[in-house]
Coordinates of C-alpha atoms in Angstrom, one line a residue:
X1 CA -35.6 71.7 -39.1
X2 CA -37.4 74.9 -39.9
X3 CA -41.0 73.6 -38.4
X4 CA -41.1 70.7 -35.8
X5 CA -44.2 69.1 -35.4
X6 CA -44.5 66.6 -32.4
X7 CA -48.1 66.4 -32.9
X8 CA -49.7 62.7 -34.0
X9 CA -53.2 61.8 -35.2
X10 CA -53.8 59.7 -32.6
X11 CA -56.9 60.6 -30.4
X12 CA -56.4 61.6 -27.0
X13 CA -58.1 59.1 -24.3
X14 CA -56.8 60.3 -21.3
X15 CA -59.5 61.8 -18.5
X16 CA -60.1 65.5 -18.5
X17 CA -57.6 66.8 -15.6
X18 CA -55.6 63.9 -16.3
X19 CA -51.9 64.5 -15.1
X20 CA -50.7 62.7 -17.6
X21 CA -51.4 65.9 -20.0
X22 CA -48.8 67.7 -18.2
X23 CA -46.2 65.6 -18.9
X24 CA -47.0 65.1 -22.4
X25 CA -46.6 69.2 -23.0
X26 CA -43.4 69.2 -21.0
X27 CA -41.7 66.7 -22.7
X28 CA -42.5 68.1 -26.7
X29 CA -41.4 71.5 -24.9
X30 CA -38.0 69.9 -23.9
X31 CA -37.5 67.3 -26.7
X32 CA -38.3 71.0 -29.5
X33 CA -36.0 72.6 -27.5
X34 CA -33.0 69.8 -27.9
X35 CA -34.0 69.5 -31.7
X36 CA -33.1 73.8 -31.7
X37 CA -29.6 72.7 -30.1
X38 CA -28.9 70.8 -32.8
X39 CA -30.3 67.4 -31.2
X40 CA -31.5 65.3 -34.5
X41 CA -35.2 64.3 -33.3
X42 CA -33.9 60.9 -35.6
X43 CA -31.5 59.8 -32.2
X44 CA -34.2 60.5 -29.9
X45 CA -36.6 56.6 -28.5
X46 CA -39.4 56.8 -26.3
X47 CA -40.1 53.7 -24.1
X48 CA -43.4 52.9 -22.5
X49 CA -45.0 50.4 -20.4
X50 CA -48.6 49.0 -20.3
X51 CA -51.3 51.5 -18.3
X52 CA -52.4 55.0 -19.3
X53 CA -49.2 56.4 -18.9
X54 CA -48.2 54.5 -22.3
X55 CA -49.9 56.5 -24.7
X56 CA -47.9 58.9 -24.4
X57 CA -45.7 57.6 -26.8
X58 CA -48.8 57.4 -29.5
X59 CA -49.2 61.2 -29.3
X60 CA -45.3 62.1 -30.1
X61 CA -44.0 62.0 -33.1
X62 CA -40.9 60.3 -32.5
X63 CA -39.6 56.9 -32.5
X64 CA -40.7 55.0 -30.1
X65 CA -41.1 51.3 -28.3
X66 CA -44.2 50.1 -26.7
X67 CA -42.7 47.3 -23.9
X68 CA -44.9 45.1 -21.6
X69 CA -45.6 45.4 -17.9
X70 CA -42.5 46.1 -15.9
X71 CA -40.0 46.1 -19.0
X72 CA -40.2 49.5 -19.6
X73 CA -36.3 50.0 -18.1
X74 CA -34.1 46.4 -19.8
X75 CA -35.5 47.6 -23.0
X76 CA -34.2 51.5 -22.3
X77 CA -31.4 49.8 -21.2
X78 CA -30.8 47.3 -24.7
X79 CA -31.0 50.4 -26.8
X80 CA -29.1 52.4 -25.2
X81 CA -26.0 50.4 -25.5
X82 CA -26.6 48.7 -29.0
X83 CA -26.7 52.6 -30.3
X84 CA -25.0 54.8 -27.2
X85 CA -25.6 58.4 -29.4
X86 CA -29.3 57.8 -29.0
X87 CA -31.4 59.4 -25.9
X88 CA -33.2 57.4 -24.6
X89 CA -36.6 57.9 -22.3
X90 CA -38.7 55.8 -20.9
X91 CA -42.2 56.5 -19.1
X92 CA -44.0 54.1 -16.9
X93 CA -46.5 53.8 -14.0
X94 CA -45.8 53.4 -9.9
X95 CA -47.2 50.0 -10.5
X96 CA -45.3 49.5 -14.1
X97 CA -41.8 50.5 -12.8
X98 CA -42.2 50.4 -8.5
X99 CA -44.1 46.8 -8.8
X100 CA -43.1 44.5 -11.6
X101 CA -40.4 46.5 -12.8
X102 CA -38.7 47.0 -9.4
X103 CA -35.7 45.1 -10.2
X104 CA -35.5 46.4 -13.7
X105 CA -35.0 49.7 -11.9
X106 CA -32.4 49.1 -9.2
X107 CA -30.0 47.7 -11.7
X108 CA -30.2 49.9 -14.3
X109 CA -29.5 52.5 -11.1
X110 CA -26.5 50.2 -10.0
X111 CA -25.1 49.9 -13.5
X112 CA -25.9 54.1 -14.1
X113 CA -27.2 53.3 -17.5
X114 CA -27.4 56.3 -19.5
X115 CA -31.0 56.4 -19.6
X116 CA -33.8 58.7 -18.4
X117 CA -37.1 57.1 -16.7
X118 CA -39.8 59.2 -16.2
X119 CA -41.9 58.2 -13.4
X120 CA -46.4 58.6 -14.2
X121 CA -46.8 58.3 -10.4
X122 CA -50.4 58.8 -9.7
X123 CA -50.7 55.9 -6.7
X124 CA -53.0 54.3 -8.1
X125 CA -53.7 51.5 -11.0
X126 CA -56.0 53.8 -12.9
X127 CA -56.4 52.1 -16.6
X128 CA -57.6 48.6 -14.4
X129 CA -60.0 51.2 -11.9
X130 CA -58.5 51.9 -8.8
X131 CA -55.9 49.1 -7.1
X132 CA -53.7 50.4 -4.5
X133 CA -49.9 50.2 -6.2
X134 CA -46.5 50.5 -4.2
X135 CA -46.8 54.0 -3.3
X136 CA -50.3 54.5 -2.4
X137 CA -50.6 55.4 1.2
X138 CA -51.7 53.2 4.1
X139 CA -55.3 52.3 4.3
X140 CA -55.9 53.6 0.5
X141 CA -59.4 52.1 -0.5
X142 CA -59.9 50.8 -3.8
X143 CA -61.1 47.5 -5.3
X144 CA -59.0 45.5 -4.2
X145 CA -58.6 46.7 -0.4
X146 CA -62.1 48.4 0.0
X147 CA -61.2 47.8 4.3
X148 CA -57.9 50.2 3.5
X149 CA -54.4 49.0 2.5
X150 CA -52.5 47.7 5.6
X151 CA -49.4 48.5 3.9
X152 CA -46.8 51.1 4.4
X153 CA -45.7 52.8 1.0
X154 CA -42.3 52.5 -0.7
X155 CA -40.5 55.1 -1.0
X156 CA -38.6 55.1 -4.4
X157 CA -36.4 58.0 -4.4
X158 CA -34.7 56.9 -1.4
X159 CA -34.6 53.3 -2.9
X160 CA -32.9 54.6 -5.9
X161 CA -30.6 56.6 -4.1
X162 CA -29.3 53.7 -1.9
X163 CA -29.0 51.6 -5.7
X164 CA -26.4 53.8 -6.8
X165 CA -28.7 56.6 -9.0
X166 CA -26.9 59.6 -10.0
X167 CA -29.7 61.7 -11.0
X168 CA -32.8 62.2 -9.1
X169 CA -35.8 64.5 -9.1
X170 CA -39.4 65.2 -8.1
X171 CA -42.1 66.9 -10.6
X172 CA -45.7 67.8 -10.0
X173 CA -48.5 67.8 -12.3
X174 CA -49.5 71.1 -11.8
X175 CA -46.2 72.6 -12.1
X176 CA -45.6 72.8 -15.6
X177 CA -42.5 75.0 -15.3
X178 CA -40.5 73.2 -12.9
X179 CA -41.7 69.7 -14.6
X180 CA -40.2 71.3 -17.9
X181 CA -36.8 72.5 -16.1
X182 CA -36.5 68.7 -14.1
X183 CA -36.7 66.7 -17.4
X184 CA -34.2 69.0 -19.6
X185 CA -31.7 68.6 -16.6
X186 CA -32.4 65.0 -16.3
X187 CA -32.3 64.4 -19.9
X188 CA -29.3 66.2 -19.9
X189 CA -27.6 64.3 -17.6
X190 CA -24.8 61.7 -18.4
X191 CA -25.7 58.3 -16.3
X192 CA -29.2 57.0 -14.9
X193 CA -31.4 59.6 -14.4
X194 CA -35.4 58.8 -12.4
X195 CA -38.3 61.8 -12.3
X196 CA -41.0 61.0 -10.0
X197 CA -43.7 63.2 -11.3
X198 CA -46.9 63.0 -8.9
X199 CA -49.1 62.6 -11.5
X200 CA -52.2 63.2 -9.9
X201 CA -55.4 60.6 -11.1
X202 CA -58.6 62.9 -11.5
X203 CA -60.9 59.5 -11.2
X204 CA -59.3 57.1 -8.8
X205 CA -57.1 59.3 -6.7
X206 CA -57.6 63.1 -7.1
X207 CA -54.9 64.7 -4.9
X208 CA -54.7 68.2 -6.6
X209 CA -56.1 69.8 -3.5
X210 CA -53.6 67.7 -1.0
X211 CA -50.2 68.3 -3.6
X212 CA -51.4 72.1 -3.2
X213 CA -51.4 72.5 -0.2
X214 CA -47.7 70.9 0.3
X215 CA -45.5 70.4 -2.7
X216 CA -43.0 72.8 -2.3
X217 CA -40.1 74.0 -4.8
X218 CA -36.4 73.5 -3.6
X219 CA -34.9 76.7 -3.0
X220 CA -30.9 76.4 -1.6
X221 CA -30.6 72.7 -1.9
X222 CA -27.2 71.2 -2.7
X223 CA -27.9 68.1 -4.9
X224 CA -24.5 67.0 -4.4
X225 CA -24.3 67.0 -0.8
X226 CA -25.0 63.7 0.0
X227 CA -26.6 63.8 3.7
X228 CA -28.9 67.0 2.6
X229 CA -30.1 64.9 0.1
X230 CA -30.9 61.7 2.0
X231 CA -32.7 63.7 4.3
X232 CA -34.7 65.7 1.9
X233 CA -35.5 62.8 0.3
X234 CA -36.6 61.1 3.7
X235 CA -38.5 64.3 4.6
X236 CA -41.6 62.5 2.8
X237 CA -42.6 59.1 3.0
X238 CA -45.4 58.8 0.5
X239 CA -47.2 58.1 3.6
X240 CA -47.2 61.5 6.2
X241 CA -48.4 64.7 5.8
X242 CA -45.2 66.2 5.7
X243 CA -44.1 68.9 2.6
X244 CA -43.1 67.6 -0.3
X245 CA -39.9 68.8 -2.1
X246 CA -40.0 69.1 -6.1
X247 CA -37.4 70.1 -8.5
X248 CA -33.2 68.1 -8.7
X249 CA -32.6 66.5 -5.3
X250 CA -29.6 65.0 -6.4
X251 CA -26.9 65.1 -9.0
X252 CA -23.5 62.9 -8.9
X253 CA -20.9 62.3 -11.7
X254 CA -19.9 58.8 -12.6
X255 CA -18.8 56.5 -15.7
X256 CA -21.7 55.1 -17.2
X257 CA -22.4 51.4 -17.8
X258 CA -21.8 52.1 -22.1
X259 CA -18.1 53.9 -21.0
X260 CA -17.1 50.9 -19.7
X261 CA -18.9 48.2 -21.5
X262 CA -17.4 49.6 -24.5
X263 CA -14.0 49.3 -23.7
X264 CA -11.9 45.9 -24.8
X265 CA -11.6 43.7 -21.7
X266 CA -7.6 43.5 -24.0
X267 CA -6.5 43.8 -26.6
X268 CA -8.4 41.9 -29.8
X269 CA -5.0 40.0 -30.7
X270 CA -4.4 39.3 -27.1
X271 CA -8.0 37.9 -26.8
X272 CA -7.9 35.9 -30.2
X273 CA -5.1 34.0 -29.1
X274 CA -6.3 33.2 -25.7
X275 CA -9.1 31.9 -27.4
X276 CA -7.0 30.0 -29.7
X277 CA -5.0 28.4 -26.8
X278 CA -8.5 27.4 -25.1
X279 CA -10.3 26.2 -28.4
X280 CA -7.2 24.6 -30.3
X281 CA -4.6 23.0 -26.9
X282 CA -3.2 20.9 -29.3
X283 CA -1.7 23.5 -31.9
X284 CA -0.1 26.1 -28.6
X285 CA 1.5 22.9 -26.7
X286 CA 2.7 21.3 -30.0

């Protein structure tokens, strides 16, 4: 493909300083760089879910699936093994995929679907004006706890790692490089792969000026050394003021659920005629 154009006519509705923008450019970046591997842009799907982070699948040109609320991840997960050469990505919300979707997301995790997820974590429900979502911090104030949220926030990264995930990674919105990097690796990686990107919400929860002042890149972190990673992971709670790691945290190889759901349980002529003897007693014990 001598010119690749990602570009739609769609118009852009997303807020000026909108994190989302960030991870609209990384991901043409990443998906024209595949396409120059030799990637066919024909075997690539985008997924979304319902909120603001969903149009991001109206302004790439690719084939794409618009799901509900929560469903972003069973329906990564149903194309992904009707066609395994496709890759599969799927973008939804802290509310979309920590909230509704929650269960979605472990077992695709446990299973180690072969299927990226690209987390729009801004903390907030933005396209409804400002609810507090799993990971918004204790005593966040928004319409629908203007006294302050008396809950702790979930952290998801160390959820996923304790479901079985094999890839896992932070991204910032104002780190375009790294954000780039994170989602060719994670792309790139054979089983489930989850990017947290704090995608920061310029209206309902600006946190430019907090992120700045913490998120740090990972410099000599072994993503395969189990207890580093647990306690990297741990070293923010979506909830302290602590520093906040970005870039691969962890990395494991394992069979994925379309390796092994594609193999014969035995052998078709085995199987037929155990399905004869159940179906048709009569004719085996004749």
């Amino acid at each position: 493909m001598a010119q690749l154009e990602l570009a739609t006519k769609a118009k852009n509705t997303w807020c000026p300083g909108c994190g989302n923008f960030a991870i609209l450019t990384s991901i043409k970046a990443v998906l024209k760089a595949l396409v120059d591997e030799g990637t066919p842009l024909e075997k690539v799907v985008l997924v979304s879910g319902i909120g603001c982070h969903a149009k991001i699948v109206d302004y790439v040109n690719v084939n794409s699936f618009y799901s509900i609320h929560g469903r972003v991840v069973p329906v990564a997960e149903a194309i992904k093994i009707a066609n395994p050469d496709l890759t599969v990505i799927g973008f939804a919300g802290d509310g979309d995929a920590y909230g509704e979707g929650l269960e979605h997301l472990v077992f695709a995790a446990k299973r180690n679907v072969d299927i990226t997820m690209v987390i729009h974590n801004n903390r907030v429900y933005g396209l409804t004006t400002g609810q507090y979502t799993p990971t918004s911090p204790q005593g966040f104030k928004g319409r629908s706890t203007p006294r302050g949220a008396l809950e702790v926030p979930l952290n998801p990264l160390e959820l996923m790692l304790a479901s079985g995930a094999t890839f896992l990674a932070r991204g910032y919105s104002h780190g375009l490089d790294l954000l780039k990097r994170v989602f060719r690796e994670a792309i790139s990686h054979k089983g489930f792969a989850l990017v947290d990107v704090l995608q920061v919400c310029v209206t309902f929860f600006n946190m430019y000026e907090n992120y700045n002042q913490r998120v740090y890149e990972l410099k000599e972190h072994d993503p395969t050394d189990y207890g580093q990673v647990s306690a990297k992971i741990r070293e923010w709670d979506y909830n302290s003021d602590a520093p906040i790691a970005a870039g691969v945290l962890y990395r494991k190889l394992a069979p994925t659920f379309e390796e092994k759901f594609r193999k014969p349980a035995m052998d078709p002529a085995d199987r037929n005629k155990k399905l004869d003897e159940l179906l048709r007693p009569e004719r085996t014990t004749a």
